């Protein structure tokens, strides 16, 4: 009897080894976009959002605490002091994409808004460029969290070859980044003078994206 049981167990092992496995899906149902690893873009986006939510929460908690990173250095006001991640503590307390209207300011009369110090700096930059006969336009500025999700869905995640940061991590969500409308002359002017006004070109593949550095 023990011999029969042993034979039955061995046959079960062999069947489990040779049993055909279903092929991996190469496309999502109803045309859903799928990455090379077989993961739908919507799933990738959800994973990025989940991964960055904890980071954003930690940053806000740190900003609300008494970390030495929040201590202003010479020349810094309480409004512009930076946390350990380089985000002004005033903004970190709100959360990325959740900056209240009172903390934002219109850039001149463009209808675009940024964190107040950034808006003031960009207004001065545009005026300085105009004095040199150069036009600097704006195509995008502050983005709410919902706005970041929308851009990621339309343009794809930067980490996947697209043009959008994971929602909750974009400098647009802090009111610190702006997308500019620049011709060749304006691009050259920005590269020569942007830093004088606190703006840097910091994103590869996006020459229109300029971030304010307090």
Coordinates of C-alpha atoms in Angstrom, one line a residue:
X1 CA 0.0 0.0 0.0
X2 CA 2.9 2.4 0.9
X3 CA 4.4 1.7 -2.6
X4 CA 1.2 2.6 -4.4
X5 CA 1.0 5.9 -2.4
X6 CA 4.5 6.8 -3.2
X7 CA 3.9 6.1 -7.0
X8 CA 0.8 8.3 -6.8
X9 CA 2.7 11.2 -5.2
X10 CA 5.5 10.9 -7.8
X11 CA 2.9 11.0 -10.7
X12 CA 1.4 14.2 -9.1
X13 CA 4.8 15.9 -9.0
X14 CA 5.5 15.0 -12.7
X15 CA 2.1 16.4 -13.7
X16 CA 2.8 19.7 -11.9
X17 CA 6.1 20.0 -13.8
X18 CA 4.9 19.3 -17.3
X19 CA 1.5 21.0 -17.0
X20 CA 1.3 23.9 -19.5
X21 CA 1.3 27.4 -18.1
X22 CA -1.0 30.1 -19.5
X23 CA 0.9 32.6 -21.7
X24 CA 1.7 36.0 -20.2
X25 CA -0.7 38.7 -21.4
X26 CA 0.9 41.1 -23.9
X27 CA -2.0 43.5 -24.1
X28 CA -4.7 44.7 -21.7
X29 CA -8.4 44.0 -22.0
X30 CA -10.2 46.2 -24.5
X31 CA -7.0 47.9 -25.7
X32 CA -5.7 48.9 -22.3
X33 CA -2.1 50.2 -22.7
X34 CA 0.4 47.7 -21.2
X35 CA 4.1 48.2 -20.4
X36 CA 6.9 45.8 -21.4
X37 CA 6.5 44.0 -18.1
X38 CA 2.8 43.4 -18.7
X39 CA 1.6 46.1 -16.3
X40 CA -1.2 48.5 -17.5
X41 CA -0.3 52.2 -17.4
X42 CA -3.1 52.8 -15.0
X43 CA -1.5 50.3 -12.6
X44 CA 1.9 52.0 -13.0
X45 CA 0.3 55.3 -12.2
X46 CA -1.4 53.9 -9.2
X47 CA 1.8 52.4 -8.0
X48 CA 3.7 55.7 -8.4
X49 CA 0.9 57.6 -6.6
X50 CA 1.0 55.1 -3.7
X51 CA 4.8 55.1 -3.5
X52 CA 5.0 58.9 -3.4
X53 CA 2.1 59.4 -1.0
X54 CA 4.2 58.2 1.9
X55 CA 7.1 60.4 0.9
X56 CA 4.8 63.5 0.7
X57 CA 3.3 62.7 4.1
X58 CA 6.8 62.3 5.7
X59 CA 7.9 65.7 4.2
X60 CA 4.8 67.4 5.6
X61 CA 5.4 65.8 9.0
X62 CA 9.0 66.9 9.0
X63 CA 8.1 70.5 8.0
X64 CA 5.6 70.6 10.9
X65 CA 8.3 69.4 13.4
X66 CA 11.4 71.1 14.8
X67 CA 14.0 69.7 12.5
X68 CA 17.2 71.7 12.3
X69 CA 16.8 71.6 8.5
X70 CA 14.0 74.1 9.0
X71 CA 16.2 76.6 10.8
X72 CA 16.7 79.7 8.6
X73 CA 20.2 80.5 7.5
X74 CA 21.5 84.0 7.0
X75 CA 19.4 86.0 4.5
X76 CA 16.4 83.6 4.8
X77 CA 13.0 84.6 6.1
X78 CA 10.7 82.1 7.8
X79 CA 8.7 82.0 4.6
X80 CA 11.6 80.9 2.4
X81 CA 13.5 78.6 4.7
X82 CA 14.0 75.2 3.2
X83 CA 13.3 71.7 4.5
X84 CA 15.7 68.8 4.0
X85 CA 14.2 68.1 0.6
X86 CA 14.7 71.7 -0.6
X87 CA 11.0 72.6 -0.4
X88 CA 10.2 75.8 1.5
X89 CA 8.7 74.7 4.8
X90 CA 5.7 77.0 4.3
X91 CA 4.8 74.9 1.3
X92 CA 5.7 71.5 2.7
X93 CA 3.1 72.1 5.5
X94 CA 0.3 72.3 2.9
X95 CA 1.4 69.3 0.7
X96 CA 2.2 69.0 -3.0
X97 CA -0.7 70.1 -5.2
X98 CA -2.6 71.4 -2.2
X99 CA -1.3 74.9 -1.9
X100 CA -4.1 77.3 -0.9
X101 CA -4.9 80.4 -3.1
X102 CA -3.6 82.7 -0.4
X103 CA -0.1 81.3 -0.8
X104 CA -0.1 81.8 -4.6
X105 CA 0.2 84.9 -6.6
X106 CA -0.5 85.8 -10.2
X107 CA 2.5 86.3 -12.4
X108 CA 1.9 89.9 -13.7
X109 CA -1.3 89.8 -15.6
X110 CA -0.8 86.4 -17.2
X111 CA -3.4 84.5 -15.3
X112 CA -0.8 82.0 -14.2
X113 CA -0.1 81.5 -10.5
X114 CA 3.0 80.4 -8.6
X115 CA 4.1 80.5 -4.9
X116 CA 4.2 84.2 -4.2
X117 CA 8.0 84.7 -4.1
X118 CA 8.4 82.7 -7.3
X119 CA 5.6 84.7 -9.0
X120 CA 7.3 88.0 -8.0
X121 CA 10.6 86.7 -9.3
X122 CA 9.2 85.6 -12.6
X123 CA 7.3 88.9 -13.1
X124 CA 10.6 90.7 -12.7
X125 CA 12.3 88.2 -15.1
X126 CA 9.7 88.8 -17.8
X127 CA 10.1 92.5 -17.5
X128 CA 13.9 92.3 -17.7
X129 CA 13.6 90.1 -20.8
X130 CA 11.1 92.6 -22.4
X131 CA 13.6 95.4 -21.7
X132 CA 16.1 93.4 -23.9
X133 CA 13.5 93.0 -26.6
X134 CA 12.8 89.3 -25.7
X135 CA 9.4 87.8 -25.1
X136 CA 9.0 85.2 -22.4
X137 CA 5.6 83.6 -22.4
X138 CA 4.0 81.0 -20.0
X139 CA 2.1 77.9 -20.9
X140 CA 1.7 76.2 -17.5
X141 CA 2.4 77.1 -13.8
X142 CA 0.9 75.8 -10.5
X143 CA -0.8 72.4 -10.8
X144 CA -3.2 71.0 -8.2
X145 CA -2.9 67.3 -7.4
X146 CA -5.8 66.5 -9.7
X147 CA -4.1 68.5 -12.4
X148 CA -1.0 66.4 -12.0
X149 CA -2.9 63.2 -12.3
X150 CA -4.6 64.5 -15.5
X151 CA -1.2 65.5 -17.1
X152 CA 0.3 62.1 -16.1
X153 CA -2.6 60.3 -17.8
X154 CA -2.3 62.4 -21.0
X155 CA 1.4 62.7 -21.3
X156 CA 2.7 59.6 -19.5
X157 CA 5.1 59.4 -16.6
X158 CA 8.6 60.8 -17.0
X159 CA 10.1 57.6 -15.6
X160 CA 8.3 55.6 -18.4
X161 CA 9.5 57.9 -21.2
X162 CA 6.6 60.4 -20.8
X163 CA 6.7 64.1 -19.7
X164 CA 4.9 64.1 -16.3
X165 CA 6.3 63.6 -12.8
X166 CA 4.5 61.2 -10.6
X167 CA 1.5 63.0 -9.1
X168 CA 2.4 64.5 -5.7
X169 CA 6.1 65.0 -6.6
X170 CA 6.0 67.7 -9.3
X171 CA 7.6 71.1 -8.7
X172 CA 4.5 72.4 -10.4
X173 CA 2.6 71.1 -7.4
X174 CA 4.6 73.3 -5.1
X175 CA 4.1 76.4 -7.2
X176 CA 7.8 76.4 -7.9
X177 CA 7.9 75.4 -11.6
X178 CA 6.7 77.0 -14.8
X179 CA 6.6 75.9 -18.4
X180 CA 7.6 78.7 -20.7
X181 CA 6.8 79.6 -24.3
X182 CA 10.3 80.4 -25.7
X183 CA 11.6 80.8 -29.2
X184 CA 15.3 80.3 -29.8
X185 CA 16.2 83.9 -28.8
X186 CA 14.2 83.7 -25.6
X187 CA 15.7 80.2 -24.8
X188 CA 19.2 81.7 -25.1
X189 CA 18.2 84.7 -23.0
X190 CA 16.8 82.4 -20.2
X191 CA 20.0 80.3 -20.2
X192 CA 22.1 83.4 -19.9
X193 CA 19.9 85.3 -17.3
X194 CA 17.4 82.9 -15.7
X195 CA 19.6 82.2 -12.7
X196 CA 19.9 85.9 -12.0
X197 CA 16.1 85.8 -11.2
X198 CA 16.2 82.4 -9.4
X199 CA 15.1 80.2 -12.3
X200 CA 17.0 77.1 -13.5
X201 CA 16.5 74.7 -16.4
X202 CA 16.6 71.5 -14.4
X203 CA 14.8 68.8 -16.4
X204 CA 16.4 66.9 -19.3
X205 CA 14.2 66.6 -22.4
X206 CA 12.1 69.6 -21.2
X207 CA 13.8 72.9 -22.2
X208 CA 10.6 74.8 -21.5
X209 CA 10.5 73.7 -17.8
X210 CA 12.1 76.1 -15.4
X211 CA 12.1 75.8 -11.6
X212 CA 12.4 78.6 -9.0
X213 CA 15.2 78.0 -6.4
X214 CA 14.7 80.2 -3.3

